[in-house]
């Protein structure tokens, strides 16, 4: 994220520029995540779409908050103050896209934007679908491996933003603050240990809620069953780690899948190709 602040926690951020053109700027941003409580106020210097892909953090804007994890895209509006907290240890990483304003204005539905002279998004976040996750991973890996030419990367970036803002490929949560906060607590539980085979009773005990009520509220807020949401988090982590694992069986077991075949089938169903096929297209071409 593009930020300016005197907060010492900003020193924990390590941004790496992957592409800078007249149309789009793309950065890979890592954070150590050692500031557990809310940081001092920070300000985005540009409007950016941020795609978390590793770890988790919470972004606070006024009285609102958004849990930043791999099933979400977050919107950072230029000049808007926010704070960040890291209730789960381990740090985080995100792909950050800053699209030139004239081009960015052409991409979202008007209902997504505030009625103001400067471009600003109404919501803090949207849930994205699996193909959007795959596009973000393909863009990041191909740029880091110096495979994508600038024209290809720009095109992929605009396609990624368009899909992330598509009414058929995103989900905007609608719920009371209390229900949203309950779902946020569940997300923090899930992301604290992606490889753990959580049971509903264990999750409910962690958030001190009724298992039945929990499943109903989660479905209402996120538009997905809880188990499927967890599966998408695991698969998104696999997208991140494919470059680091030669042995895909080890990767599948580390992420809590019962076998390589189970992992491969779930991956193909979500992303339209096998893990090895995705790795070939993103890393080796």
mmCIF file of C-alpha atoms in Angstrom:
data_model
loop_
_atom_site.group_PDB
_atom_site.id
_atom_site.type_symbol
_atom_site.label_atom_id
_atom_site.label_comp_id
_atom_site.label_asym_id
_atom_site.label_seq_id
_atom_site.Cartn_x
_atom_site.Cartn_y
_atom_site.Cartn_z
ATOM 1 C CA UNK A 1 0.000 0.000 0.000
ATOM 2 C CA UNK A 2 1.155 3.537 -0.612
ATOM 3 C CA UNK A 3 1.329 5.189 2.800
ATOM 4 C CA UNK A 4 2.741 8.146 4.651
ATOM 5 C CA UNK A 5 3.008 8.129 8.411
ATOM 6 C CA UNK A 6 5.386 8.803 11.276
ATOM 7 C CA UNK A 7 4.353 5.477 12.787
ATOM 8 C CA UNK A 8 7.337 3.261 13.539
ATOM 9 C CA UNK A 9 5.351 0.242 12.339
ATOM 10 C CA UNK A 10 5.668 1.533 8.772
ATOM 11 C CA UNK A 11 9.327 0.476 8.960
ATOM 12 C CA UNK A 12 8.010 -3.100 8.995
ATOM 13 C CA UNK A 13 6.764 -2.695 5.425
ATOM 14 C CA UNK A 14 8.977 -3.886 2.567
ATOM 15 C CA UNK A 15 7.495 -2.855 -0.788
ATOM 16 C CA UNK A 16 8.988 -4.178 -4.011
ATOM 17 C CA UNK A 17 8.044 -2.583 -7.319
ATOM 18 C CA UNK A 18 7.146 -5.186 -9.947
ATOM 19 C CA UNK A 19 5.930 -2.861 -12.703
ATOM 20 C CA UNK A 20 5.626 0.886 -13.248
ATOM 21 C CA UNK A 21 4.002 2.148 -16.445
ATOM 22 C CA UNK A 22 1.835 5.073 -17.504
ATOM 23 C CA UNK A 23 -1.266 2.984 -16.762
ATOM 24 C CA UNK A 24 -0.492 0.848 -13.731
ATOM 25 C CA UNK A 25 1.902 0.484 -10.831
ATOM 26 C CA UNK A 26 2.226 -2.958 -9.257
ATOM 27 C CA UNK A 27 4.002 -3.680 -5.997
ATOM 28 C CA UNK A 28 4.567 -6.691 -3.791
ATOM 29 C CA UNK A 29 4.278 -5.480 -0.181
ATOM 30 C CA UNK A 30 5.528 -7.509 2.779
ATOM 31 C CA UNK A 31 4.871 -6.677 6.428
ATOM 32 C CA UNK A 32 6.507 -8.244 9.472
ATOM 33 C CA UNK A 33 3.256 -7.832 11.383
ATOM 34 C CA UNK A 34 4.720 -7.416 14.863
ATOM 35 C CA UNK A 35 2.401 -4.516 15.809
ATOM 36 C CA UNK A 36 -0.460 -6.447 17.371
ATOM 37 C CA UNK A 37 -2.557 -3.438 18.381
ATOM 38 C CA UNK A 38 -3.811 -0.694 16.093
ATOM 39 C CA UNK A 39 -1.068 1.363 14.509
ATOM 40 C CA UNK A 40 -0.949 5.124 14.452
ATOM 41 C CA UNK A 41 -3.042 6.594 11.669
ATOM 42 C CA UNK A 42 -1.648 6.165 8.166
ATOM 43 C CA UNK A 43 -2.791 7.664 4.868
ATOM 44 C CA UNK A 44 -2.869 6.196 1.386
ATOM 45 C CA UNK A 45 -1.114 8.481 -1.099
ATOM 46 C CA UNK A 46 -2.878 6.851 -4.049
ATOM 47 C CA UNK A 47 -6.069 4.892 -4.581
ATOM 48 C CA UNK A 48 -5.052 1.252 -4.716
ATOM 49 C CA UNK A 49 -6.609 -2.194 -4.916
ATOM 50 C CA UNK A 50 -4.826 -4.528 -2.537
ATOM 51 C CA UNK A 51 -4.955 -8.317 -2.894
ATOM 52 C CA UNK A 52 -3.701 -10.070 0.264
ATOM 53 C CA UNK A 53 -2.217 -13.476 -0.477
ATOM 54 C CA UNK A 54 -0.289 -14.448 2.665
ATOM 55 C CA UNK A 55 -1.096 -14.037 6.354
ATOM 56 C CA UNK A 56 -3.785 -11.738 7.709
ATOM 57 C CA UNK A 57 -4.227 -8.273 9.166
ATOM 58 C CA UNK A 58 -7.120 -6.018 10.112
ATOM 59 C CA UNK A 59 -7.625 -2.591 8.556
ATOM 60 C CA UNK A 60 -9.569 -0.025 10.583
ATOM 61 C CA UNK A 61 -11.217 3.016 8.970
ATOM 62 C CA UNK A 62 -13.172 5.035 11.501
ATOM 63 C CA UNK A 63 -15.560 2.592 13.173
ATOM 64 C CA UNK A 64 -15.396 0.116 10.302
ATOM 65 C CA UNK A 65 -12.917 -2.707 9.906
ATOM 66 C CA UNK A 66 -11.979 -5.284 7.288
ATOM 67 C CA UNK A 67 -10.066 -8.514 7.781
ATOM 68 C CA UNK A 68 -7.475 -8.675 5.018
ATOM 69 C CA UNK A 69 -6.977 -12.252 3.847
ATOM 70 C CA UNK A 70 -6.693 -14.077 0.545
ATOM 71 C CA UNK A 71 -10.421 -14.196 -0.206
ATOM 72 C CA UNK A 72 -10.690 -10.396 -0.279
ATOM 73 C CA UNK A 73 -9.687 -7.327 -2.251
ATOM 74 C CA UNK A 74 -9.263 -4.178 -0.148
ATOM 75 C CA UNK A 75 -9.708 -0.605 -1.326
ATOM 76 C CA UNK A 76 -7.325 2.097 -0.136
ATOM 77 C CA UNK A 77 -8.635 5.536 -1.074
ATOM 78 C CA UNK A 78 -6.134 8.352 -1.609
ATOM 79 C CA UNK A 79 -5.942 10.609 1.438
ATOM 80 C CA UNK A 80 -8.147 8.391 3.597
ATOM 81 C CA UNK A 81 -6.829 7.701 7.089
ATOM 82 C CA UNK A 82 -6.675 4.156 8.427
ATOM 83 C CA UNK A 83 -5.030 2.014 11.085
ATOM 84 C CA UNK A 84 -3.740 -1.534 10.910
ATOM 85 C CA UNK A 85 -3.525 -4.293 13.518
ATOM 86 C CA UNK A 86 -2.071 -7.804 13.392
ATOM 87 C CA UNK A 87 -4.001 -10.044 15.815
ATOM 88 C CA UNK A 88 -2.431 -13.151 14.232
ATOM 89 C CA UNK A 89 1.360 -13.468 14.296
ATOM 90 C CA UNK A 90 3.408 -14.260 11.221
ATOM 91 C CA UNK A 91 3.257 -11.166 9.064
ATOM 92 C CA UNK A 92 1.484 -10.743 5.757
ATOM 93 C CA UNK A 93 1.981 -10.010 2.072
ATOM 94 C CA UNK A 94 -0.200 -8.352 -0.541
ATOM 95 C CA UNK A 95 -0.167 -7.482 -4.223
ATOM 96 C CA UNK A 96 -0.963 -3.793 -4.596
ATOM 97 C CA UNK A 97 -2.254 -2.220 -7.819
ATOM 98 C CA UNK A 98 -2.492 1.507 -8.497
ATOM 99 C CA UNK A 99 -4.333 2.161 -11.760
ATOM 100 C CA UNK A 100 -4.168 5.568 -13.426
ATOM 101 C CA UNK A 101 -7.398 7.378 -12.436
ATOM 102 C CA UNK A 102 -8.902 7.900 -15.927
ATOM 103 C CA UNK A 103 -8.542 4.174 -16.660
ATOM 104 C CA UNK A 104 -9.663 3.124 -13.193
ATOM 105 C CA UNK A 105 -12.867 5.135 -13.507
ATOM 106 C CA UNK A 106 -13.892 3.000 -16.474
ATOM 107 C CA UNK A 107 -13.700 -0.288 -14.561
ATOM 108 C CA UNK A 108 -16.025 -0.332 -11.506
ATOM 109 C CA UNK A 109 -19.825 -0.128 -11.507
ATOM 110 C CA UNK A 110 -20.843 3.400 -10.527
ATOM 111 C CA UNK A 111 -22.540 2.059 -7.401
ATOM 112 C CA UNK A 112 -19.116 1.037 -6.074
ATOM 113 C CA UNK A 113 -17.823 4.628 -6.094
ATOM 114 C CA UNK A 114 -18.559 7.573 -3.842
ATOM 115 C CA UNK A 115 -20.238 10.616 -5.326
ATOM 116 C CA UNK A 116 -17.174 12.858 -5.140
ATOM 117 C CA UNK A 117 -14.817 14.754 -7.418
ATOM 118 C CA UNK A 118 -11.920 12.445 -6.604
ATOM 119 C CA UNK A 119 -12.215 8.734 -7.203
ATOM 120 C CA UNK A 120 -12.985 6.813 -3.998
ATOM 121 C CA UNK A 121 -14.569 3.455 -3.257
ATOM 122 C CA UNK A 122 -17.582 3.173 -0.950
ATOM 123 C CA UNK A 123 -16.592 -0.147 0.636
ATOM 124 C CA UNK A 124 -13.491 -1.271 2.461
ATOM 125 C CA UNK A 125 -13.433 -4.648 0.771
ATOM 126 C CA UNK A 126 -15.156 -7.180 -1.477
ATOM 127 C CA UNK A 127 -14.932 -10.950 -1.492
ATOM 128 C CA UNK A 128 -13.362 -12.184 -4.738
ATOM 129 C CA UNK A 129 -13.856 -15.472 -6.535
ATOM 130 C CA UNK A 130 -11.259 -18.173 -7.156
ATOM 131 C CA UNK A 131 -10.483 -17.105 -10.730
ATOM 132 C CA UNK A 132 -9.638 -13.611 -9.450
ATOM 133 C CA UNK A 133 -7.266 -15.192 -6.928
ATOM 134 C CA UNK A 134 -5.627 -17.149 -9.741
ATOM 135 C CA UNK A 135 -5.236 -14.034 -11.900
ATOM 136 C CA UNK A 136 -3.567 -12.162 -9.036
ATOM 137 C CA UNK A 137 -1.181 -15.064 -8.428
ATOM 138 C CA UNK A 138 -0.382 -15.430 -12.127
ATOM 139 C CA UNK A 139 0.380 -11.712 -12.388
ATOM 140 C CA UNK A 140 2.599 -11.697 -9.312
ATOM 141 C CA UNK A 141 4.542 -14.864 -10.155
ATOM 142 C CA UNK A 142 5.099 -13.933 -13.802
ATOM 143 C CA UNK A 143 6.403 -10.482 -12.848
ATOM 144 C CA UNK A 144 8.663 -11.826 -10.109
ATOM 145 C CA UNK A 145 10.072 -14.411 -12.524
ATOM 146 C CA UNK A 146 10.542 -11.753 -15.250
ATOM 147 C CA UNK A 147 8.351 -13.778 -17.596
ATOM 148 C CA UNK A 148 5.593 -11.274 -18.360
ATOM 149 C CA UNK A 149 6.315 -8.496 -20.848
ATOM 150 C CA UNK A 150 5.022 -5.025 -19.824
ATOM 151 C CA UNK A 151 2.092 -5.138 -22.266
ATOM 152 C CA UNK A 152 1.010 -8.552 -21.003
ATOM 153 C CA UNK A 153 1.343 -7.445 -17.374
ATOM 154 C CA UNK A 154 -0.684 -4.284 -17.974
ATOM 155 C CA UNK A 155 -3.410 -6.287 -19.684
ATOM 156 C CA UNK A 156 -3.458 -8.871 -16.890
ATOM 157 C CA UNK A 157 -3.642 -6.095 -14.287
ATOM 158 C CA UNK A 158 -6.621 -4.417 -15.935
ATOM 159 C CA UNK A 159 -8.352 -7.781 -16.347
ATOM 160 C CA UNK A 160 -7.697 -8.544 -12.686
ATOM 161 C CA UNK A 161 -9.220 -5.246 -11.545
ATOM 162 C CA UNK A 162 -12.203 -5.663 -13.846
ATOM 163 C CA UNK A 163 -12.897 -9.130 -12.506
ATOM 164 C CA UNK A 164 -12.347 -8.057 -8.893
ATOM 165 C CA UNK A 165 -15.006 -5.378 -9.392
ATOM 166 C CA UNK A 166 -17.435 -7.468 -11.420
ATOM 167 C CA UNK A 167 -20.907 -7.845 -9.885
ATOM 168 C CA UNK A 168 -20.963 -11.524 -10.922
ATOM 169 C CA UNK A 169 -17.531 -12.351 -9.551
ATOM 170 C CA UNK A 170 -17.564 -10.513 -6.231
ATOM 171 C CA UNK A 171 -19.680 -10.487 -3.105
ATOM 172 C CA UNK A 172 -20.413 -7.424 -0.989
ATOM 173 C CA UNK A 173 -21.187 -8.363 2.595
ATOM 174 C CA UNK A 174 -24.371 -7.013 4.104
ATOM 175 C CA UNK A 175 -24.973 -7.565 7.806
ATOM 176 C CA UNK A 176 -25.190 -5.879 11.170
ATOM 177 C CA UNK A 177 -21.947 -4.795 12.799
ATOM 178 C CA UNK A 178 -22.297 -7.546 15.405
ATOM 179 C CA UNK A 179 -22.639 -10.301 12.826
ATOM 180 C CA UNK A 180 -19.790 -8.917 10.753
ATOM 181 C CA UNK A 181 -17.504 -8.853 13.792
ATOM 182 C CA UNK A 182 -18.416 -12.466 14.602
ATOM 183 C CA UNK A 183 -17.472 -13.509 11.067
ATOM 184 C CA UNK A 184 -14.249 -11.498 11.351
ATOM 185 C CA UNK A 185 -13.314 -13.473 14.463
ATOM 186 C CA UNK A 186 -13.936 -16.710 12.586
ATOM 187 C CA UNK A 187 -11.648 -15.577 9.763
ATOM 188 C CA UNK A 188 -8.863 -14.862 12.236
ATOM 189 C CA UNK A 189 -9.271 -18.335 13.703
ATOM 190 C CA UNK A 190 -9.083 -19.983 10.283
ATOM 191 C CA UNK A 191 -6.064 -17.989 9.104
ATOM 192 C CA UNK A 192 -4.182 -18.617 12.340
ATOM 193 C CA UNK A 193 -3.557 -22.226 11.216
ATOM 194 C CA UNK A 194 -4.472 -23.019 7.605
ATOM 195 C CA UNK A 195 -3.199 -26.586 7.857
ATOM 196 C CA UNK A 196 -5.364 -27.491 10.821
ATOM 197 C CA UNK A 197 -8.450 -29.600 10.201
ATOM 198 C CA UNK A 198 -10.810 -27.486 12.211
ATOM 199 C CA UNK A 199 -14.134 -28.812 13.410
ATOM 200 C CA UNK A 200 -17.195 -26.613 13.720
ATOM 201 C CA UNK A 201 -17.251 -27.181 17.476
ATOM 202 C CA UNK A 202 -13.618 -26.037 17.795
ATOM 203 C CA UNK A 203 -14.235 -22.861 15.815
ATOM 204 C CA UNK A 204 -17.387 -22.087 17.778
ATOM 205 C CA UNK A 205 -15.484 -22.572 21.039
ATOM 206 C CA UNK A 206 -12.759 -20.165 19.861
ATOM 207 C CA UNK A 207 -15.252 -17.396 19.059
ATOM 208 C CA UNK A 208 -17.635 -18.296 21.898
ATOM 209 C CA UNK A 209 -20.666 -18.769 19.706
ATOM 210 C CA UNK A 210 -23.277 -21.374 18.844
ATOM 211 C CA UNK A 211 -22.204 -23.719 16.012
ATOM 212 C CA UNK A 212 -25.624 -23.507 14.346
ATOM 213 C CA UNK A 213 -25.813 -19.725 14.604
ATOM 214 C CA UNK A 214 -22.222 -19.453 13.401
ATOM 215 C CA UNK A 215 -22.861 -21.380 10.184
ATOM 216 C CA UNK A 216 -25.982 -19.333 9.461
ATOM 217 C CA UNK A 217 -24.305 -15.976 10.057
ATOM 218 C CA UNK A 218 -21.183 -16.859 8.073
ATOM 219 C CA UNK A 219 -23.262 -17.908 5.073
ATOM 220 C CA UNK A 220 -25.277 -14.686 5.296
ATOM 221 C CA UNK A 221 -22.274 -12.367 5.533
ATOM 222 C CA UNK A 222 -19.856 -14.017 3.088
ATOM 223 C CA UNK A 223 -22.280 -15.793 0.773
ATOM 224 C CA UNK A 224 -20.329 -19.033 1.143
ATOM 225 C CA UNK A 225 -20.490 -21.959 3.568
ATOM 226 C CA UNK A 226 -17.781 -21.846 6.202
ATOM 227 C CA UNK A 227 -16.060 -25.016 4.985
ATOM 228 C CA UNK A 228 -15.819 -23.703 1.438
ATOM 229 C CA UNK A 229 -14.387 -20.414 2.653
ATOM 230 C CA UNK A 230 -11.662 -22.304 4.501
ATOM 231 C CA UNK A 231 -10.950 -24.399 1.406
ATOM 232 C CA UNK A 232 -10.457 -21.243 -0.659
ATOM 233 C CA UNK A 233 -8.004 -19.890 1.917
ATOM 234 C CA UNK A 234 -5.972 -23.099 1.700
ATOM 235 C CA UNK A 235 -5.979 -23.093 -2.081
ATOM 236 C CA UNK A 236 -4.966 -19.427 -2.196
ATOM 237 C CA UNK A 237 -2.012 -20.291 0.031
ATOM 238 C CA UNK A 238 -1.117 -23.043 -2.424
ATOM 239 C CA UNK A 239 -1.060 -20.440 -5.231
ATOM 240 C CA UNK A 240 1.437 -18.484 -3.149
ATOM 241 C CA UNK A 241 3.666 -21.457 -2.326
ATOM 242 C CA UNK A 242 3.817 -23.297 -5.650
ATOM 243 C CA UNK A 243 7.123 -21.642 -6.482
ATOM 244 C CA UNK A 244 8.671 -22.897 -3.238
ATOM 245 C CA UNK A 245 7.635 -26.567 -3.301
ATOM 246 C CA UNK A 246 9.051 -29.172 -5.663
ATOM 247 C CA UNK A 247 7.027 -31.892 -3.921
ATOM 248 C CA UNK A 248 3.329 -31.104 -4.347
ATOM 249 C CA UNK A 249 2.364 -33.964 -2.050
ATOM 250 C CA UNK A 250 4.250 -32.263 0.772
ATOM 251 C CA UNK A 251 2.496 -28.991 -0.034
ATOM 252 C CA UNK A 252 -0.923 -30.639 0.048
ATOM 253 C CA UNK A 253 -0.269 -32.284 3.413
ATOM 254 C CA UNK A 254 1.153 -29.072 4.895
ATOM 255 C CA UNK A 255 -2.083 -27.310 3.939
ATOM 256 C CA UNK A 256 -4.270 -29.915 5.614
ATOM 257 C CA UNK A 257 -5.415 -31.930 2.598
ATOM 258 C CA UNK A 258 -5.782 -35.663 3.119
ATOM 259 C CA UNK A 259 -3.818 -36.549 -0.028
ATOM 260 C CA UNK A 260 -2.255 -35.120 -3.165
ATOM 261 C CA UNK A 261 -5.210 -36.337 -5.233
ATOM 262 C CA UNK A 262 -7.662 -34.517 -2.948
ATOM 263 C CA UNK A 263 -5.591 -31.346 -3.213
ATOM 264 C CA UNK A 264 -5.187 -31.607 -6.988
ATOM 265 C CA UNK A 265 -8.918 -32.185 -7.552
ATOM 266 C CA UNK A 266 -9.880 -29.214 -5.364
ATOM 267 C CA UNK A 267 -7.276 -27.015 -7.061
ATOM 268 C CA UNK A 268 -8.496 -27.958 -10.543
ATOM 269 C CA UNK A 269 -12.122 -27.368 -9.607
ATOM 270 C CA UNK A 270 -11.294 -23.913 -8.228
ATOM 271 C CA UNK A 271 -8.784 -22.680 -10.814
ATOM 272 C CA UNK A 272 -9.493 -24.709 -13.945
ATOM 273 C CA UNK A 273 -6.089 -26.396 -14.079
ATOM 274 C CA UNK A 274 -3.938 -28.703 -11.975
ATOM 275 C CA UNK A 275 -1.284 -27.352 -9.583
ATOM 276 C CA UNK A 276 1.512 -28.484 -11.899
ATOM 277 C CA UNK A 277 -0.182 -26.881 -14.923
ATOM 278 C CA UNK A 278 -0.599 -23.600 -13.066
ATOM 279 C CA UNK A 279 3.018 -23.667 -11.923
ATOM 280 C CA UNK A 280 4.164 -24.245 -15.503
ATOM 281 C CA UNK A 281 2.127 -21.318 -16.847
ATOM 282 C CA UNK A 282 3.090 -18.927 -14.042
ATOM 283 C CA UNK A 283 6.749 -19.795 -13.554
ATOM 284 C CA UNK A 284 8.229 -21.521 -16.572
ATOM 285 C CA UNK A 285 6.266 -20.924 -19.809
#
